[in-house]
Amino acid sequence: QVHLEESGGELVQAGASLTLSCTVSGRTLSDYAMAWFRQAPGKEREFVSAIRWSRGNTYYRDSVKGRFTISRDKDTNTIYLQMTRLRPEDTAVYYCGAVTNRAILSTLWTSQAYEFWGQGTQVTVSS
């Protein structure tokens, strides 16, 4: 079992920066890849970014490349999503998820493949 808990979401203006945190506990984390997904009202949950816990390989959706950075702190078992130059279209509930580290890249993008999820944190970007 893996327990995930997100924090850091808030209301910000367009152009601002925000860092989300996801505290992870449970099984051997090197067995997992961690990801951030987001879900806007009326839309499906979509992939934002992922990181393989053991090697630190990172992946991003095109719309956030150059603006968002995912990282992990092995000492505190925390995943971060640093978000800069936020846009109104980034508004969503952001979820942290865990999937087996054996997942290939296409699987990392698929929310249905994830075994564990946090409760989500709301990010609202006003124009």
CSV table of N, CA and C in Angstrom, one decimal:
chain,number,residue,atom,x,y,z
A,1,GLN,N,0.8,-1.2,0.0
A,1,GLN,CA,0.0,0.0,0.0
A,1,GLN,C,0.9,1.2,0.0
A,2,VAL,N,0.5,2.3,-0.8
A,2,VAL,CA,1.2,3.5,-0.8
A,2,VAL,C,0.2,4.6,-0.5
A,3,HIS,N,0.5,5.5,0.4
A,3,HIS,CA,-0.3,6.6,0.8
A,3,HIS,C,0.2,7.9,0.3
A,4,LEU,N,-0.6,8.7,-0.4
A,4,LEU,CA,-0.2,9.9,-1.0
A,4,LEU,C,-1.0,11.1,-0.4
A,5,GLU,N,-0.4,12.2,-0.1
A,5,GLU,CA,-1.1,13.3,0.4
A,5,GLU,C,-0.6,14.6,-0.3
A,6,GLU,N,-1.5,15.3,-1.0
A,6,GLU,CA,-1.1,16.5,-1.7
A,6,GLU,C,-1.3,17.7,-0.9
A,7,SER,N,-0.6,18.8,-1.2
A,7,SER,CA,-0.8,20.1,-0.5
A,7,SER,C,-0.2,21.2,-1.4
A,8,GLY,N,-0.6,22.4,-1.1
A,8,GLY,CA,0.0,23.6,-1.8
A,8,GLY,C,-0.9,24.3,-2.8
A,9,GLY,N,-2.1,23.7,-3.1
A,9,GLY,CA,-2.9,24.4,-4.0
A,9,GLY,C,-3.6,25.6,-3.5
A,10,GLU,N,-3.8,26.6,-4.3
A,10,GLU,CA,-4.4,27.9,-3.9
A,10,GLU,C,-4.9,28.7,-5.1
A,11,LEU,N,-5.5,29.8,-4.8
A,11,LEU,CA,-5.9,30.8,-5.8
A,11,LEU,C,-4.7,31.7,-6.1
A,12,VAL,N,-4.3,31.8,-7.4
A,12,VAL,CA,-3.3,32.8,-7.7
A,12,VAL,C,-3.7,33.5,-9.0
A,13,GLN,N,-2.9,34.5,-9.3
A,13,GLN,CA,-3.2,35.3,-10.6
A,13,GLN,C,-2.3,34.7,-11.7
A,14,ALA,N,-2.8,34.9,-12.9
A,14,ALA,CA,-2.0,34.5,-14.1
A,14,ALA,C,-0.6,35.0,-14.0
A,15,GLY,N,0.4,34.2,-14.4
A,15,GLY,CA,1.8,34.6,-14.3
A,15,GLY,C,2.5,34.3,-13.0
A,16,ALA,N,1.7,33.9,-12.0
A,16,ALA,CA,2.3,33.6,-10.7
A,16,ALA,C,3.0,32.2,-10.7
A,17,SER,N,3.7,31.9,-9.6
A,17,SER,CA,4.3,30.6,-9.4
A,17,SER,C,3.7,30.0,-8.2
A,18,LEU,N,3.7,28.6,-8.2
A,18,LEU,CA,3.2,27.9,-7.1
A,18,LEU,C,3.9,26.5,-7.1
A,19,THR,N,4.1,26.0,-5.9
A,19,THR,CA,4.7,24.7,-5.7
A,19,THR,C,3.8,23.7,-5.0
A,20,LEU,N,3.5,22.6,-5.6
A,20,LEU,CA,2.6,21.6,-5.0
A,20,LEU,C,3.6,20.5,-4.4
A,21,SER,N,3.1,19.9,-3.3
A,21,SER,CA,3.9,18.9,-2.6
A,21,SER,C,3.0,17.6,-2.5
A,22,CYS,N,3.6,16.5,-2.6
A,22,CYS,CA,3.0,15.2,-2.4
A,22,CYS,C,3.8,14.4,-1.5
A,23,THR,N,3.3,14.1,-0.3
A,23,THR,CA,4.1,13.3,0.7
A,23,THR,C,3.7,11.9,0.5
A,24,VAL,N,4.7,11.0,0.4
A,24,VAL,CA,4.5,9.6,0.0
A,24,VAL,C,4.9,8.7,1.2
A,25,SER,N,4.2,7.7,1.5
A,25,SER,CA,4.5,6.7,2.5
A,25,SER,C,4.1,5.4,2.1
A,26,GLY,N,4.7,4.3,2.6
A,26,GLY,CA,4.3,3.0,2.4
A,26,GLY,C,5.4,2.1,1.8
A,27,ARG,N,5.1,1.4,0.7
A,27,ARG,CA,6.0,0.4,0.2
A,27,ARG,C,7.3,1.0,-0.3
A,28,THR,N,8.2,0.2,-0.7
A,28,THR,CA,9.5,0.6,-1.3
A,28,THR,C,9.3,1.5,-2.4
A,29,LEU,N,9.6,2.8,-2.3
A,29,LEU,CA,9.3,3.8,-3.3
A,29,LEU,C,10.0,3.6,-4.6
A,30,SER,N,11.2,2.9,-4.5
A,30,SER,CA,11.9,2.7,-5.7
A,30,SER,C,11.2,1.8,-6.7
A,31,ASP,N,10.2,1.1,-6.3
A,31,ASP,CA,9.3,0.2,-7.1
A,31,ASP,C,8.3,1.0,-7.9
A,32,TYR,N,8.3,2.3,-7.7
A,32,TYR,CA,7.2,3.1,-8.3
A,32,TYR,C,7.7,4.3,-9.1
A,33,ALA,N,6.9,4.7,-10.0
A,33,ALA,CA,7.0,6.1,-10.7
A,33,ALA,C,5.9,6.9,-10.1
A,34,MET,N,6.1,8.2,-9.9
A,34,MET,CA,5.1,9.1,-9.3
A,34,MET,C,4.8,10.1,-10.4
A,35,ALA,N,3.5,10.5,-10.4
A,35,ALA,CA,3.1,11.5,-11.4
A,35,ALA,C,2.1,12.5,-10.8
A,36,TRP,N,2.0,13.6,-11.5
A,36,TRP,CA,1.0,14.6,-11.2
A,36,TRP,C,0.0,14.5,-12.4
A,37,PHE,N,-1.3,14.4,-12.1
A,37,PHE,CA,-2.4,14.6,-13.0
A,37,PHE,C,-3.2,15.8,-12.6
A,38,ARG,N,-4.1,16.2,-13.5
A,38,ARG,CA,-5.0,17.3,-13.1
A,38,ARG,C,-6.3,17.0,-13.8
A,39,GLN,N,-7.4,17.5,-13.1
A,39,GLN,CA,-8.7,17.4,-13.7
A,39,GLN,C,-9.5,18.7,-13.5
A,40,ALA,N,-9.9,19.2,-14.6
A,40,ALA,CA,-10.7,20.4,-14.6
A,40,ALA,C,-12.2,20.0,-14.6
A,41,PRO,N,-13.1,20.9,-14.2
A,41,PRO,CA,-14.5,20.6,-14.2
A,41,PRO,C,-15.0,20.2,-15.6
A,42,GLY,N,-15.7,19.0,-15.6
A,42,GLY,CA,-16.2,18.5,-16.9
A,42,GLY,C,-15.2,17.9,-17.8
A,43,LYS,N,-14.0,17.8,-17.4
A,43,LYS,CA,-13.0,17.2,-18.3
A,43,LYS,C,-12.4,15.9,-17.6
A,44,GLU,N,-11.7,15.1,-18.4
A,44,GLU,CA,-11.1,13.9,-17.9
A,44,GLU,C,-9.8,14.3,-17.2
A,45,ARG,N,-9.4,13.4,-16.3
A,45,ARG,CA,-8.1,13.6,-15.7
A,45,ARG,C,-7.0,13.4,-16.7
A,46,GLU,N,-6.0,14.4,-16.7
A,46,GLU,CA,-5.0,14.4,-17.7
A,46,GLU,C,-3.6,14.4,-17.1
A,47,PHE,N,-2.7,13.7,-17.7
A,47,PHE,CA,-1.3,13.7,-17.3
A,47,PHE,C,-0.6,15.0,-17.3
A,48,VAL,N,0.2,15.3,-16.3
A,48,VAL,CA,0.9,16.6,-16.3
A,48,VAL,C,2.4,16.3,-16.3
A,49,SER,N,2.9,15.5,-15.4
A,49,SER,CA,4.3,15.2,-15.3
A,49,SER,C,4.5,13.9,-14.5
A,50,ALA,N,5.6,13.3,-14.7
A,50,ALA,CA,6.0,12.1,-13.9
A,50,ALA,C,7.5,12.0,-13.7
A,51,ILE,N,7.8,11.2,-12.6
A,51,ILE,CA,9.2,11.0,-12.3
A,51,ILE,C,9.4,9.6,-11.8
A,52,ARG,N,10.4,8.9,-12.3
A,52,ARG,CA,10.7,7.6,-11.8
A,52,ARG,C,11.5,7.8,-10.5
A,53,TRP,N,11.0,7.2,-9.4
A,53,TRP,CA,11.6,7.4,-8.1
A,53,TRP,C,13.1,7.1,-8.0
A,54,SER,N,13.4,5.9,-8.6
A,54,SER,CA,14.8,5.4,-8.4
A,54,SER,C,15.8,6.2,-9.3
A,55,ARG,N,15.5,6.4,-10.6
A,55,ARG,CA,16.5,7.1,-11.5
A,55,ARG,C,16.3,8.6,-11.6
A,56,GLY,N,15.1,9.0,-11.3
A,56,GLY,CA,14.8,10.4,-11.5
A,56,GLY,C,14.5,10.9,-12.8
A,57,ASN,N,14.2,10.0,-13.8
A,57,ASN,CA,13.8,10.4,-15.1
A,57,ASN,C,12.5,11.1,-15.0
A,58,THR,N,12.4,12.2,-15.8
A,58,THR,CA,11.2,13.1,-15.8
A,58,THR,C,10.5,13.1,-17.1
A,59,TYR,N,9.2,13.4,-17.1
A,59,TYR,CA,8.4,13.4,-18.3
A,59,TYR,C,7.3,14.5,-18.1
A,60,TYR,N,7.0,15.2,-19.2
A,60,TYR,CA,6.0,16.4,-19.1
A,60,TYR,C,5.1,16.3,-20.3
A,61,ARG,N,3.9,16.8,-20.1
A,61,ARG,CA,3.0,17.1,-21.2
A,61,ARG,C,3.5,18.4,-21.9
A,62,ASP,N,3.3,18.5,-23.2
A,62,ASP,CA,3.9,19.6,-23.9
A,62,ASP,C,3.5,21.0,-23.4
A,63,SER,N,2.2,21.1,-22.9
A,63,SER,CA,1.8,22.5,-22.5
A,63,SER,C,2.4,23.0,-21.2
A,64,VAL,N,3.1,22.1,-20.5
A,64,VAL,CA,3.7,22.6,-19.3
A,64,VAL,C,5.3,22.5,-19.4
A,65,LYS,N,5.8,22.0,-20.5
A,65,LYS,CA,7.3,22.0,-20.6
A,65,LYS,C,7.8,23.4,-20.5
A,66,GLY,N,8.9,23.5,-19.8
A,66,GLY,CA,9.5,24.9,-19.6
A,66,GLY,C,8.9,25.7,-18.6
A,67,ARG,N,7.7,25.3,-18.1
A,67,ARG,CA,7.0,26.1,-17.0
A,67,ARG,C,6.9,25.3,-15.7
A,68,PHE,N,6.8,24.0,-15.8
A,68,PHE,CA,6.6,23.1,-14.6
A,68,PHE,C,7.9,22.3,-14.5
A,69,THR,N,8.2,22.0,-13.2
A,69,THR,CA,9.3,21.1,-12.9
A,69,THR,C,8.9,20.1,-11.8
A,70,ILE,N,9.1,18.8,-12.1
A,70,ILE,CA,8.8,17.8,-11.1
A,70,ILE,C,10.1,17.4,-10.5
A,71,SER,N,10.1,17.1,-9.2
A,71,SER,CA,11.3,16.6,-8.5
A,71,SER,C,10.9,15.8,-7.3
A,72,ARG,N,11.9,15.1,-6.8
A,72,ARG,CA,11.6,14.3,-5.6
A,72,ARG,C,12.7,14.4,-4.6
A,73,ASP,N,12.3,14.3,-3.3
A,73,ASP,CA,13.3,14.4,-2.2
A,73,ASP,C,13.2,13.1,-1.5
A,74,LYS,N,14.3,12.3,-1.7
A,74,LYS,CA,14.3,10.9,-1.1
A,74,LYS,C,14.4,11.0,0.4
A,75,ASP,N,14.9,12.0,1.0
A,75,ASP,CA,15.0,12.1,2.4
A,75,ASP,C,13.7,12.3,3.1
A,76,THR,N,12.8,13.0,2.5
A,76,THR,CA,11.5,13.3,3.1
A,76,THR,C,10.4,12.6,2.3
A,77,ASN,N,10.7,11.8,1.3
A,77,ASN,CA,9.7,11.0,0.5
A,77,ASN,C,8.6,12.0,0.0
A,78,THR,N,9.0,13.0,-0.6
A,78,THR,CA,8.1,14.1,-1.1
A,78,THR,C,8.3,14.3,-2.6
A,79,ILE,N,7.2,14.4,-3.3
A,79,ILE,CA,7.3,14.8,-4.7
A,79,ILE,C,6.8,16.3,-4.8
A,80,TYR,N,7.5,17.0,-5.6
A,80,TYR,CA,7.2,18.4,-5.8
A,80,TYR,C,6.8,18.7,-7.3
A,81,LEU,N,5.9,19.7,-7.4
A,81,LEU,CA,5.6,20.2,-8.8
A,81,LEU,C,5.7,21.7,-8.7
A,82,GLN,N,6.8,22.2,-9.2
A,82,GLN,CA,7.0,23.6,-9.2
A,82,GLN,C,6.4,24.2,-10.5
A,83,MET,N,5.5,25.1,-10.4
A,83,MET,CA,4.7,25.6,-11.5
A,83,MET,C,5.0,27.1,-11.6
A,84,THR,N,5.4,27.5,-12.8
A,84,THR,CA,5.7,29.0,-13.0
A,84,THR,C,4.9,29.4,-14.2
A,85,ARG,N,4.8,30.7,-14.3
A,85,ARG,CA,4.0,31.3,-15.4
A,85,ARG,C,2.6,30.7,-15.6
A,86,LEU,N,1.9,30.6,-14.5
A,86,LEU,CA,0.6,29.9,-14.5
A,86,LEU,C,-0.4,30.6,-15.4
A,87,ARG,N,-1.2,29.8,-16.0
A,87,ARG,CA,-2.2,30.3,-16.9
A,87,ARG,C,-3.6,29.9,-16.4
A,88,PRO,N,-4.6,30.6,-16.8
A,88,PRO,CA,-6.0,30.2,-16.4
A,88,PRO,C,-6.3,28.8,-16.8
A,89,GLU,N,-5.8,28.3,-17.9
A,89,GLU,CA,-6.1,26.9,-18.3
A,89,GLU,C,-5.4,25.9,-17.5
A,90,ASP,N,-4.5,26.3,-16.5
A,90,ASP,CA,-3.9,25.4,-15.6
A,90,ASP,C,-4.8,25.1,-14.4
A,91,THR,N,-5.9,25.8,-14.3
A,91,THR,CA,-6.9,25.6,-13.2
A,91,THR,C,-7.4,24.2,-13.2
A,92,ALA,N,-7.3,23.5,-12.1
A,92,ALA,CA,-7.8,22.1,-12.0
A,92,ALA,C,-7.5,21.7,-10.6
A,93,VAL,N,-8.0,20.5,-10.3
A,93,VAL,CA,-7.6,19.7,-9.1
A,93,VAL,C,-6.4,18.9,-9.5
A,94,TYR,N,-5.3,19.1,-8.8
A,94,TYR,CA,-4.1,18.3,-9.1
A,94,TYR,C,-4.0,17.1,-8.2
A,95,TYR,N,-3.7,16.0,-8.8
A,95,TYR,CA,-3.6,14.7,-8.1
A,95,TYR,C,-2.2,14.1,-8.2
A,96,CYS,N,-1.8,13.5,-7.1
A,96,CYS,CA,-0.5,12.8,-7.2
A,96,CYS,C,-0.9,11.3,-7.2
A,97,GLY,N,-0.2,10.6,-8.1
A,97,GLY,CA,-0.5,9.2,-8.3
A,97,GLY,C,0.8,8.3,-8.3
A,98,ALA,N,0.7,7.0,-8.0
A,98,ALA,CA,1.8,6.1,-8.1
A,98,ALA,C,1.5,4.9,-8.9
A,99,VAL,N,2.5,4.6,-9.8
A,99,VAL,CA,2.3,3.4,-10.7
A,99,VAL,C,3.6,2.6,-10.6
A,100,THR,N,3.5,1.3,-11.0
A,100,THR,CA,4.7,0.5,-11.0
A,100,THR,C,5.8,1.1,-11.8
A,101,ASN,N,7.1,1.1,-11.4
A,101,ASN,CA,8.2,1.7,-12.1
A,101,ASN,C,8.4,0.9,-13.4
A,102,ARG,N,7.9,-0.3,-13.6
A,102,ARG,CA,8.0,-1.0,-14.8
A,102,ARG,C,7.2,-0.4,-16.0
A,103,ALA,N,6.3,0.5,-15.6
A,103,ALA,CA,5.4,1.1,-16.7
A,103,ALA,C,6.2,1.8,-17.7
A,104,ILE,N,5.8,1.5,-19.0
A,104,ILE,CA,6.5,2.2,-20.1
A,104,ILE,C,5.9,3.6,-20.2
A,105,LEU,N,6.5,4.4,-21.1
A,105,LEU,CA,6.2,5.8,-21.2
A,105,LEU,C,4.7,6.0,-21.5
A,106,SER,N,4.1,5.2,-22.4
A,106,SER,CA,2.7,5.4,-22.8
A,106,SER,C,1.8,5.1,-21.6
A,107,THR,N,2.2,4.2,-20.8
A,107,THR,CA,1.4,3.8,-19.6
A,107,THR,C,1.5,4.9,-18.5
A,108,LEU,N,2.6,5.6,-18.4
A,108,LEU,CA,2.7,6.7,-17.5
A,108,LEU,C,1.7,7.8,-17.7
A,109,TRP,N,1.3,7.9,-19.0
A,109,TRP,CA,0.3,8.9,-19.4
A,109,TRP,C,-1.1,8.6,-19.1
A,110,THR,N,-1.3,7.3,-18.7
A,110,THR,CA,-2.7,6.7,-18.6
A,110,THR,C,-3.1,6.7,-17.1
A,111,SER,N,-4.1,7.5,-16.7
A,111,SER,CA,-4.5,7.5,-15.3
A,111,SER,C,-5.1,6.2,-14.8
A,112,GLN,N,-5.7,5.4,-15.7
A,112,GLN,CA,-6.2,4.1,-15.3
A,112,GLN,C,-5.2,3.1,-14.9
A,113,ALA,N,-3.9,3.4,-15.2
A,113,ALA,CA,-2.8,2.5,-14.8
A,113,ALA,C,-2.3,2.7,-13.4
A,114,TYR,N,-2.7,3.8,-12.8
A,114,TYR,CA,-2.2,4.2,-11.5
A,114,TYR,C,-2.9,3.4,-10.4
A,115,GLU,N,-2.1,2.9,-9.5
A,115,GLU,CA,-2.7,2.1,-8.4
A,115,GLU,C,-3.1,2.9,-7.2
A,116,PHE,N,-2.4,4.0,-7.0
A,116,PHE,CA,-2.7,4.8,-5.8
A,116,PHE,C,-2.8,6.2,-6.1
A,117,TRP,N,-3.7,6.9,-5.4
A,117,TRP,CA,-3.9,8.4,-5.6
A,117,TRP,C,-4.1,9.1,-4.3
A,118,GLY,N,-3.7,10.4,-4.4
A,118,GLY,CA,-4.0,11.2,-3.2
A,118,GLY,C,-5.4,11.8,-3.4
A,119,GLN,N,-5.8,12.7,-2.5
A,119,GLN,CA,-7.1,13.2,-2.5
A,119,GLN,C,-7.3,14.5,-3.4
A,120,GLY,N,-6.1,15.0,-3.8
A,120,GLY,CA,-6.1,16.2,-4.7
A,120,GLY,C,-6.0,17.5,-4.0
A,121,THR,N,-5.5,18.5,-4.7
A,121,THR,CA,-5.4,19.9,-4.2
A,121,THR,C,-5.8,20.8,-5.3
A,122,GLN,N,-6.6,21.8,-5.0
A,122,GLN,CA,-7.2,22.7,-6.0
A,122,GLN,C,-6.2,23.8,-6.3
A,123,VAL,N,-6.0,24.0,-7.6
A,123,VAL,CA,-5.2,25.2,-8.1
A,123,VAL,C,-6.2,26.0,-9.0
A,124,THR,N,-6.3,27.3,-8.6
A,124,THR,CA,-7.1,28.2,-9.4
A,124,THR,C,-6.3,29.3,-9.9
A,125,VAL,N,-6.3,29.6,-11.2
A,125,VAL,CA,-5.5,30.7,-11.7
A,125,VAL,C,-6.5,31.7,-12.3
A,126,SER,N,-6.5,32.9,-11.8
A,126,SER,CA,-7.4,33.9,-12.3
A,126,SER,C,-6.7,34.7,-13.3
A,127,SER,N,-7.5,35.2,-14.3
A,127,SER,CA,-6.9,36.0,-15.4
A,127,SER,C,-6.9,37.5,-15.1
